[in-house]
Amino acid sequence: MSAKSEKESILLVDDSAPTLEVLERNLVAEGYHVLTASDVAGAVAVLDSTTVDLVITDLKMPEVSGMDLVRHVRDNFPDTGVMMITGYPSIEGAVQAIKDGAEEYLSKPFTDEELSAAVRRAFGNLHSRRQRAADVTAAPSMPHGLLGESEAMREVFRAIGKAASTSATVLITGESGTGKELAARAVHYGSARSSAPFVPVNCGGIPDGLLESELFGHVKGAFTGASESRAGLFHAADGGTIFFDEVGETSASMQVKLLRVLEDKEISMVGSNRLRKVDVRILAATNRDLLVLVKKGLFRKDLFYRLNVITIALPPLRERGDDVMLLATHFARRFAAEMGRSPVQFSGRALDVLRSYDWPGNVRELENVIQRLILMTDSDTIDTPDLPQLMRFSAMRQTGLDRTLAQVEQEYVSNVLASVGGNKTRAAQILGIDRKTLRQKLRRVSGSESAGEHSSET
Ligand SMILES: Nc1ncnc2c1ncn2[C@@H]1O[C@H](COP(=O)(O)OP(=O)(O)OP(=O)(O)O)[C@@H](O)[C@H]1O
Ligand SMILES: [Mg+2]
């Protein structure tokens, strides 16, 4: 009973019963206490009767829109977070939602991971807001949840600090899952703009035609179906920060438009010639090498230089040394707590495997692996057999522990022979065998090589 009341509570509001059911199941599995309502009136009743930490509401609902609920929560429950779910056709609703105080929006369709990441971010924002309210003099913690003690990450923290103190455009680079979005948030929330909106835009995920009207808005009659004027994300981000994620995916025509905004700090709505000044700071991220794209003629050089005023380069996890341990322990603690379990530890051998694995998916992969481990294992200590097969295998390869005896022997024989300049008599002496045996072993080496060549031809 007491464990339950310590869980964070989420009120889900959606008029579609199947959607409610799926979302509820996912969030309960993540350890949240979930309440549901099928319309705004029901939601208001729940809010009046119990304390809710986060409201997640659909935008489009038959009677009263989700937007009214956002306003209701903002006006009456300052300690409650709000997240809005929108569909593509109504994404402009996100603009209003953010203006009205939703801290997060999620556009359909979204994956389970995107949902859980957005919920965690919403709670992260909520916690820091409560923390600030509770103790204004609190020492600054790690900027927005970015953990790391390695020299490589200290360098990143310095770059974030520098970027936060200016309004310059920042290009954030790094492989997938290295924390680019977290870094972008850290820059925004560490800057003088922190009380204005942070608006992420996934340039890779929005069709080109839509992207323009979404960013800049459109006037009535700008295109078929534009029955009224709508503001864009740039308007929503006024005074704050806009974050172009996957900027390397933008089309040539979009690149021209972005360049113009960066140069003139002016936008015009689709279908209008009137220019309007905007005060929006631009951050961009990419997991691609933009310079390579520039060379291939796929990315404008002038835009690259405009974006790349300050660079924050996130190192891959495999170059962060013991940060892997720090993060694994952090995620293990977090997921165990979310699932209401006692703390979980790693055996020394399991830690060795985690450390030697090369983490192609970086922190996101580590986070997912740990979450799965905590879900799948009951014991309080995670040992090597609990780890995913693939990871154990690749750790073995790194330590050379996946070779057969015959392979090891062949390699050793070749190395010894090479070390004596090909002198077979000397090599046989060192190996403690006679020359005939050595010749046989060497035949096997060259025999297996030519067999290898042969099979690769067929
Ligand atoms: N240093 C870190 N400390 C704690 N959590 C981190 C850190 N870096 C990343 N994460 C977590 O890892 C996940 C991936 O991070 P994020 O989405 O910022 O990566 P990304 O670089 O934007 O990835 P992609 O290129 O795939 O979009 C998130 O859940 C984030 O919270
Ligand atoms: Mg990202």
Coordinates of C-alpha atoms and ligand atoms in Angstrom, one line a residue:
M1 CA 0.0 0.0 0.0
S2 CA 2.7 2.5 1.0
A3 CA 4.8 1.4 -2.1
K4 CA 1.8 2.2 -4.3
S5 CA 1.3 5.7 -2.9
E6 CA 5.0 6.5 -3.6
K7 CA 4.5 5.7 -7.3
E8 CA 4.2 8.6 -9.6
S9 CA 0.6 9.0 -10.9
I10 CA -0.5 9.6 -14.4
L11 CA -3.9 10.6 -15.6
L12 CA -4.5 9.4 -19.2
V13 CA -7.3 11.2 -21.2
D14 CA -8.4 9.9 -24.5
D15 CA -11.8 9.2 -26.1
S16 CA -10.6 6.1 -27.7
A17 CA -10.9 3.1 -25.4
P18 CA -8.3 0.9 -27.2
T19 CA -5.7 3.7 -27.1
L20 CA -6.3 4.2 -23.4
E21 CA -5.9 0.5 -22.8
V22 CA -2.6 0.3 -24.7
L23 CA -1.1 3.4 -23.1
E24 CA -2.3 2.3 -19.7
R25 CA -0.7 -1.1 -20.0
N26 CA 2.6 0.4 -21.1
L27 CA 2.8 2.9 -18.3
V28 CA 1.7 0.4 -15.6
A29 CA 4.5 -1.9 -16.9
E30 CA 6.9 1.0 -16.3
G31 CA 5.8 1.3 -12.7
Y32 CA 3.5 4.2 -12.8
H33 CA 0.1 4.5 -11.1
V34 CA -2.3 5.1 -13.9
L35 CA -5.8 6.7 -13.9
T36 CA -7.9 7.1 -17.0
A37 CA -10.7 9.3 -18.3
S38 CA -12.5 9.2 -21.6
D39 CA -13.2 13.0 -21.7
V40 CA -12.2 16.3 -20.2
A41 CA -15.2 16.3 -17.8
G42 CA -14.1 13.0 -16.4
A43 CA -10.5 14.2 -16.2
V44 CA -11.5 17.3 -14.3
A45 CA -13.4 15.1 -11.8
V46 CA -10.4 12.9 -11.3
L47 CA -8.2 15.9 -10.7
D48 CA -10.6 17.2 -8.1
S49 CA -10.6 14.0 -6.2
T50 CA -7.0 13.0 -6.2
T51 CA -3.5 14.2 -6.7
V52 CA -2.0 13.6 -10.1
D53 CA 1.6 14.1 -11.1
L54 CA 1.2 14.1 -14.8
V55 CA -1.7 14.5 -17.2
I56 CA -1.3 13.0 -20.7
T57 CA -4.2 14.1 -22.9
D58 CA -5.2 13.6 -26.5
L59 CA -5.8 16.8 -28.3
K60 CA -8.9 16.0 -30.4
M61 CA -11.8 14.8 -28.4
P62 CA -15.5 15.1 -29.3
E63 CA -16.9 17.5 -26.7
V64 CA -14.2 19.6 -25.0
S65 CA -10.7 19.7 -26.6
G66 CA -7.6 18.5 -24.8
M67 CA -6.4 22.1 -25.1
D68 CA -8.9 23.2 -22.5
L69 CA -7.7 20.6 -20.2
V70 CA -4.1 21.8 -20.6
R71 CA -5.3 25.3 -19.6
H72 CA -7.4 24.0 -16.7
V73 CA -4.4 22.1 -15.3
R74 CA -2.0 25.0 -15.8
D75 CA -4.4 27.4 -14.1
N76 CA -5.4 25.2 -11.2
F77 CA -2.7 22.6 -10.6
P78 CA 0.8 24.2 -10.9
D79 CA 2.4 21.1 -9.5
T80 CA 1.1 18.8 -12.2
G81 CA 2.8 18.2 -15.5
V82 CA 1.0 18.1 -18.8
M83 CA 1.8 16.2 -22.0
M84 CA -0.2 16.5 -25.2
I85 CA -0.7 13.8 -27.8
T86 CA -1.4 15.1 -31.3
G87 CA -2.0 13.5 -34.7
Y88 CA -0.2 14.7 -37.8
P89 CA -3.1 16.6 -39.3
S90 CA -3.5 18.5 -36.0
I91 CA 0.1 19.0 -35.1
E92 CA -0.4 22.8 -35.1
G93 CA -2.3 22.1 -31.9
A94 CA 1.1 21.4 -30.4
V95 CA 1.9 25.0 -30.9
Q96 CA -1.0 26.2 -28.8
A97 CA -0.5 23.4 -26.3
I98 CA 3.1 24.5 -25.7
K99 CA 2.0 28.1 -25.3
D100 CA -0.7 27.0 -22.9
G101 CA 1.8 25.2 -20.7
A102 CA 2.1 21.6 -21.9
E103 CA 5.7 20.6 -21.2
E104 CA 5.8 17.9 -23.8
Y105 CA 4.0 16.9 -26.9
L106 CA 4.1 13.6 -28.7
S107 CA 2.9 13.2 -32.2
K108 CA 1.2 10.1 -33.5
P109 CA 2.2 7.5 -34.4
F110 CA 4.8 7.0 -31.7
T111 CA 6.6 3.9 -30.4
D112 CA 6.5 2.6 -26.8
E113 CA 10.0 3.9 -26.4
E114 CA 9.1 7.3 -27.5
L115 CA 6.2 7.3 -25.1
S116 CA 8.3 6.2 -22.2
A117 CA 11.1 8.7 -23.0
A118 CA 8.6 11.6 -23.3
V119 CA 7.0 10.6 -20.0
R120 CA 10.4 10.4 -18.3
R121 CA 11.3 13.8 -19.7
A122 CA 8.0 15.3 -18.5
F123 CA 8.7 13.9 -15.0
G124 CA 12.3 15.2 -15.2
N125 CA 11.0 18.7 -16.0
L126 CA 8.4 18.4 -13.3
H127 CA 11.0 17.3 -10.7
S128 CA 13.3 20.1 -11.5
R129 CA 10.5 22.6 -11.4
R130 CA 9.4 21.3 -8.0
Q131 CA 13.0 21.3 -6.8
R132 CA 13.5 24.9 -7.9
A133 CA 10.3 25.9 -6.2
A134 CA 11.3 24.0 -3.0
D135 CA 14.8 25.3 -2.8
V136 CA 15.9 28.2 -5.0
T137 CA 19.4 28.1 -3.7
A138 CA 19.8 24.4 -4.5
A139 CA 23.2 23.6 -6.1
P140 CA 22.9 22.9 -9.8
S141 CA 22.8 19.2 -10.5
M142 CA 24.0 17.6 -13.8
P143 CA 22.5 19.6 -16.6
H144 CA 19.3 17.8 -17.4
G145 CA 20.2 14.3 -16.5
L146 CA 23.4 14.0 -18.5
L147 CA 25.6 11.8 -16.5
G148 CA 29.3 11.2 -17.0
E149 CA 32.7 11.6 -15.3
S150 CA 35.0 10.7 -18.2
E151 CA 37.2 13.4 -19.6
A152 CA 35.3 13.2 -22.8
M153 CA 32.0 14.0 -21.0
R154 CA 33.6 16.8 -19.0
E155 CA 34.6 18.3 -22.3
V156 CA 30.9 18.1 -23.3
F157 CA 29.7 19.7 -20.1
R158 CA 32.1 22.6 -20.7
A159 CA 30.8 23.0 -24.2
I160 CA 27.2 22.9 -22.9
G161 CA 28.0 25.6 -20.3
K162 CA 29.6 27.8 -22.9
A163 CA 26.7 27.3 -25.3
A164 CA 24.2 28.0 -22.6
S165 CA 25.8 31.4 -21.8
T166 CA 25.2 32.7 -25.3
S167 CA 22.4 32.7 -27.9
A168 CA 24.6 31.4 -30.7
T169 CA 23.5 28.6 -32.9
V170 CA 24.8 25.2 -31.9
L171 CA 25.4 22.1 -33.9
I172 CA 25.3 18.9 -31.8
T173 CA 26.9 15.9 -33.3
G174 CA 27.3 12.3 -32.3
E175 CA 26.3 8.8 -33.1
S176 CA 22.7 7.6 -32.5
G177 CA 21.9 7.3 -28.8
T178 CA 24.8 9.4 -27.5
G179 CA 22.5 12.0 -25.8
K180 CA 22.2 14.7 -28.4
E181 CA 18.7 15.6 -27.5
L182 CA 19.5 15.6 -23.8
A183 CA 22.4 18.0 -24.6
A184 CA 20.1 20.3 -26.5
R185 CA 17.8 20.4 -23.5
A186 CA 20.7 21.1 -21.2
V187 CA 21.7 24.1 -23.3
H188 CA 18.2 25.5 -23.4
Y189 CA 17.4 24.9 -19.7
G190 CA 20.8 26.3 -18.7
S191 CA 20.3 29.4 -20.7
A192 CA 18.6 32.7 -20.1
R193 CA 15.7 31.4 -22.2
S194 CA 14.9 28.5 -19.9
S195 CA 11.5 29.8 -18.9
A196 CA 10.4 30.1 -22.5
P197 CA 9.6 27.0 -24.6
F198 CA 12.0 24.4 -25.9
V199 CA 10.5 23.1 -29.1
P200 CA 12.0 20.0 -30.7
V201 CA 11.3 19.3 -34.4
N202 CA 12.2 16.0 -36.0
C203 CA 13.3 17.1 -39.5
G204 CA 13.6 13.5 -40.6
G205 CA 10.1 12.5 -39.5
I206 CA 8.0 15.2 -41.1
P207 CA 7.2 15.2 -44.8
D208 CA 8.7 18.2 -46.6
G209 CA 5.5 19.9 -47.5
L210 CA 4.2 19.8 -44.0
L211 CA 7.4 20.8 -42.4
E212 CA 7.3 24.3 -43.9
S213 CA 3.8 25.1 -42.7
E214 CA 4.5 23.5 -39.4
L215 CA 7.6 25.6 -38.8
F216 CA 6.4 28.9 -40.2
G217 CA 2.6 28.6 -40.0
H218 CA 0.3 29.4 -42.9
V219 CA -2.3 32.0 -43.7
K220 CA -5.9 31.3 -44.6
G221 CA -6.2 30.0 -48.2
A222 CA -2.4 29.3 -48.5
F223 CA -3.2 25.9 -49.9
T224 CA -6.3 23.7 -50.3
G225 CA -7.6 22.8 -46.9
A226 CA -6.0 25.9 -45.2
S227 CA -9.4 27.1 -44.0
E228 CA -7.9 29.4 -41.4
S229 CA -4.6 30.9 -40.5
R230 CA -2.4 28.9 -38.1
A231 CA 0.8 29.8 -36.2
G232 CA 3.9 27.7 -36.6
L233 CA 6.4 26.2 -34.3
F234 CA 8.6 29.2 -34.7
H235 CA 5.8 31.3 -33.2
A236 CA 5.4 28.8 -30.4
A237 CA 9.1 29.0 -29.6
D238 CA 9.2 32.8 -29.5
G239 CA 11.7 33.8 -26.8
G240 CA 12.8 30.2 -26.5
T241 CA 14.7 27.6 -28.4
I242 CA 13.9 25.5 -31.4
F243 CA 15.7 22.2 -31.9
F244 CA 16.2 20.8 -35.3
D245 CA 16.8 17.1 -34.8
E246 CA 18.3 15.1 -37.7
V247 CA 19.0 18.3 -39.6
G248 CA 21.0 16.3 -42.1
E249 CA 17.7 14.9 -43.4
T250 CA 16.3 18.2 -44.6
S251 CA 15.6 18.7 -48.3
A252 CA 17.5 21.3 -50.4
S253 CA 14.5 23.7 -50.5
M254 CA 14.1 23.5 -46.7
Q255 CA 17.8 24.2 -46.3
V256 CA 17.4 27.4 -48.2
K257 CA 14.5 28.4 -45.9
L258 CA 16.4 27.6 -42.8
L259 CA 19.4 29.6 -44.0
R260 CA 17.2 32.6 -44.6
V261 CA 15.8 32.4 -41.0
L262 CA 19.3 32.1 -39.6
E263 CA 20.5 35.1 -41.6
D264 CA 17.6 37.5 -41.2
K265 CA 15.9 36.2 -38.0
E266 CA 12.7 36.7 -39.9
I267 CA 10.0 34.3 -41.0
S268 CA 6.9 34.6 -43.2
M269 CA 3.9 32.3 -43.0
V270 CA 3.2 30.1 -45.9
G271 CA 1.0 32.0 -48.3
S272 CA 2.1 35.4 -47.0
N273 CA 4.8 37.9 -48.0
R274 CA 4.8 39.7 -44.7
L275 CA 8.0 39.1 -42.8
R276 CA 7.9 38.9 -39.0
K277 CA 10.9 39.1 -36.7
V278 CA 11.3 36.2 -34.4
D279 CA 13.4 35.8 -31.3
V280 CA 14.2 32.1 -31.4
R281 CA 17.5 30.4 -30.7
I282 CA 18.4 27.6 -33.0
L283 CA 20.0 24.3 -32.0
A284 CA 20.5 21.5 -34.5
A285 CA 21.6 17.9 -34.2
T286 CA 22.7 15.2 -36.6
N287 CA 24.2 11.7 -36.4
R288 CA 25.6 12.1 -39.9
D289 CA 28.8 13.7 -40.9
L290 CA 27.6 17.0 -42.4
L291 CA 30.9 17.8 -44.0
V292 CA 30.6 14.6 -46.0
L293 CA 27.1 15.6 -47.0
V294 CA 28.5 19.0 -48.0
K295 CA 31.1 17.4 -50.2
K296 CA 28.5 15.2 -51.8
G297 CA 26.4 18.3 -52.5
L298 CA 23.6 17.0 -50.2
F299 CA 23.9 19.7 -47.6
R300 CA 24.5 23.4 -48.2
K301 CA 27.9 24.6 -47.1
D302 CA 26.7 28.0 -46.1
L303 CA 24.0 26.5 -43.9
F304 CA 26.6 24.2 -42.3
Y305 CA 28.7 27.1 -41.3
R306 CA 25.7 29.1 -40.0
L307 CA 24.6 26.1 -37.8
N308 CA 28.1 25.2 -36.7
V309 CA 28.9 28.3 -34.7
I310 CA 29.4 26.3 -31.6
T311 CA 29.9 22.5 -31.8
I312 CA 29.0 20.0 -29.1
A313 CA 30.4 16.6 -30.1
L314 CA 29.0 13.8 -28.0
P315 CA 31.5 10.9 -27.8
P316 CA 30.4 7.4 -28.4
L317 CA 29.9 5.4 -25.2
R318 CA 32.8 3.1 -26.0
E319 CA 35.1 6.1 -25.6
R320 CA 33.8 7.1 -22.2
G321 CA 35.6 4.5 -20.1
D322 CA 34.0 3.9 -16.8
D323 CA 31.0 6.0 -17.6
V324 CA 29.5 2.7 -18.8
M325 CA 29.6 1.5 -15.1
L326 CA 28.2 4.7 -13.8
L327 CA 25.3 4.7 -16.3
A328 CA 24.6 1.0 -15.9
T329 CA 24.4 1.5 -12.1
H330 CA 22.3 4.6 -12.5
F331 CA 19.8 2.9 -14.9
A332 CA 19.6 -0.2 -12.8
R333 CA 18.8 1.9 -9.7
R334 CA 16.2 3.9 -11.6
F335 CA 14.4 0.9 -13.3
A336 CA 14.4 -1.1 -10.0
A337 CA 12.9 1.8 -8.2
E338 CA 10.3 2.3 -10.9
M339 CA 9.3 -1.3 -10.7
G340 CA 9.2 -1.2 -6.9
R341 CA 12.1 -3.7 -6.6
S342 CA 15.0 -3.8 -4.2
P343 CA 18.3 -2.4 -5.6
V344 CA 20.1 -4.6 -8.1
Q345 CA 23.8 -5.2 -8.4
F346 CA 26.1 -6.5 -11.1
S347 CA 28.6 -9.3 -10.6
G348 CA 32.3 -8.4 -11.4
R349 CA 32.2 -10.6 -14.4
A350 CA 29.0 -9.0 -15.7
L351 CA 30.6 -5.6 -15.3
D352 CA 33.6 -6.8 -17.3
V353 CA 31.3 -7.8 -20.1
L354 CA 29.5 -4.4 -20.0
R355 CA 32.8 -2.6 -20.0
S356 CA 34.3 -4.5 -23.0
Y357 CA 31.2 -4.5 -25.2
D358 CA 31.4 -1.8 -27.8
W359 CA 27.8 -0.4 -27.5
P360 CA 27.0 0.5 -31.1
G361 CA 23.6 1.9 -29.9
N362 CA 25.4 3.9 -27.2
V363 CA 23.6 5.1 -24.1
R364 CA 20.2 4.3 -25.5
E365 CA 21.2 0.7 -26.0
L366 CA 22.7 0.5 -22.5
E367 CA 19.5 1.9 -21.1
N368 CA 17.3 -0.6 -23.0
V369 CA 19.6 -3.5 -22.0
I370 CA 19.5 -2.6 -18.3
Q371 CA 15.7 -2.1 -18.4
R372 CA 15.2 -5.6 -20.0
L373 CA 17.6 -7.1 -17.4
I374 CA 15.7 -5.6 -14.5
L375 CA 12.4 -6.9 -16.1
M376 CA 13.7 -10.4 -16.8
T377 CA 15.8 -11.3 -13.8
D378 CA 14.4 -11.9 -10.3
S379 CA 17.7 -12.1 -8.5
D380 CA 19.4 -9.1 -6.8
T381 CA 22.7 -9.7 -8.6
I382 CA 23.0 -9.7 -12.4
D383 CA 25.5 -12.2 -13.6
T384 CA 27.0 -12.9 -17.0
P385 CA 24.4 -15.6 -18.0
D386 CA 21.7 -12.9 -17.6
L387 CA 23.3 -10.7 -20.2
P388 CA 22.1 -10.8 -23.8
Q389 CA 23.8 -13.6 -25.8
L390 CA 25.0 -11.2 -28.5
M391 CA 26.8 -9.0 -25.9
R392 CA 28.5 -12.0 -24.2
F393 CA 29.7 -13.2 -27.6
S394 CA 31.1 -9.9 -28.7
A395 CA 32.8 -9.4 -25.3
M396 CA 34.4 -12.8 -25.9
R397 CA 35.6 -11.8 -29.3
Q398 CA 37.2 -8.7 -27.9
T399 CA 39.1 -10.8 -25.4
G400 CA 39.9 -13.4 -28.0
L401 CA 38.0 -16.1 -26.0
D402 CA 35.9 -17.3 -28.9
R403 CA 38.6 -19.1 -30.8
T404 CA 39.0 -22.9 -31.1
L405 CA 42.2 -24.6 -29.9
A406 CA 43.2 -25.3 -33.5
Q407 CA 42.9 -21.6 -34.4
V408 CA 45.0 -20.6 -31.5
E409 CA 47.6 -23.2 -32.4
Q410 CA 47.8 -22.1 -36.0
E411 CA 48.2 -18.4 -35.0
Y412 CA 50.8 -19.3 -32.5
V413 CA 52.8 -21.4 -35.0
S414 CA 52.7 -18.6 -37.6
N415 CA 53.8 -16.0 -35.0
V416 CA 56.7 -18.0 -33.9
L417 CA 57.8 -18.7 -37.4
A418 CA 57.6 -15.0 -38.3
S419 CA 59.6 -14.1 -35.2
V420 CA 62.5 -16.2 -36.4
G421 CA 62.4 -14.8 -39.9
G422 CA 60.9 -18.1 -41.4
N423 CA 63.7 -20.3 -40.0
K424 CA 61.8 -23.6 -39.6
T425 CA 64.6 -25.3 -37.6
R426 CA 64.6 -22.5 -35.0
A427 CA 60.8 -22.4 -35.0
A428 CA 60.6 -26.2 -34.4
Q429 CA 63.0 -25.9 -31.5
I430 CA 61.0 -23.1 -29.8
L431 CA 57.8 -25.0 -30.3
G432 CA 59.3 -28.2 -28.9
I433 CA 58.4 -30.3 -32.0
D434 CA 60.3 -31.8 -34.9
R435 CA 60.6 -30.3 -38.3
K436 CA 58.2 -32.9 -39.8
T437 CA 55.4 -32.1 -37.4
L438 CA 56.0 -28.4 -38.0
R439 CA 55.7 -28.9 -41.8
Q440 CA 52.4 -30.8 -41.3
K441 CA 51.1 -28.0 -39.1
L442 CA 52.1 -25.4 -41.7
R443 CA 50.5 -27.3 -44.5
R444 CA 47.3 -27.2 -42.4
V445 CA 47.6 -23.5 -42.1
S446 CA 48.1 -22.9 -45.8
G447 CA 45.6 -25.6 -46.7
S448 CA 42.9 -23.9 -44.6
E449 CA 43.8 -20.6 -46.2
S450 CA 43.4 -21.9 -49.7
A451 CA 40.2 -23.6 -48.7
G452 CA 39.0 -20.3 -47.4
E453 CA 39.9 -18.6 -50.7
H454 CA 38.2 -21.3 -52.6
S455 CA 34.9 -21.1 -50.7
S456 CA 34.8 -17.3 -51.1
E457 CA 35.0 -17.7 -54.9
T458 CA 32.0 -20.0 -55.1
Ligands
LIG1 N1 24.9 11.0 -20.4 C1 23.7 10.5 -20.2 N2 23.3 10.3 -19.0 C2 22.1 9.7 -18.8 N3 21.2 9.4 -19.7 C3 21.6 9.6 -21.0 C4 22.9 10.1 -21.3 N4 23.0 10.2 -22.6 C5 21.9 9.7 -23.2 N5 21.0 9.3 -22.2 C6 19.7 8.6 -22.4 O1 19.9 7.8 -23.5 C7 18.8 8.0 -24.4 C8 19.2 8.5 -25.7 O2 19.5 9.9 -25.6 P1 19.1 11.0 -26.7 O3 17.7 10.7 -27.2 O4 19.4 12.3 -26.2 O5 20.2 10.5 -27.9 P2 20.3 11.1 -29.4 O6 21.8 11.3 -29.5 O7 19.4 12.2 -29.6 O8 19.9 9.8 -30.2 P3 19.4 9.7 -31.7 O9 20.5 10.2 -32.6 O10 19.1 8.2 -31.9 O11 18.2 10.5 -31.8 C9 17.8 8.9 -23.7 O12 16.8 8.0 -23.0 C10 18.6 9.6 -22.7 O13 17.9 10.0 -21.6
MG2 MG 17.7 12.3 -30.9

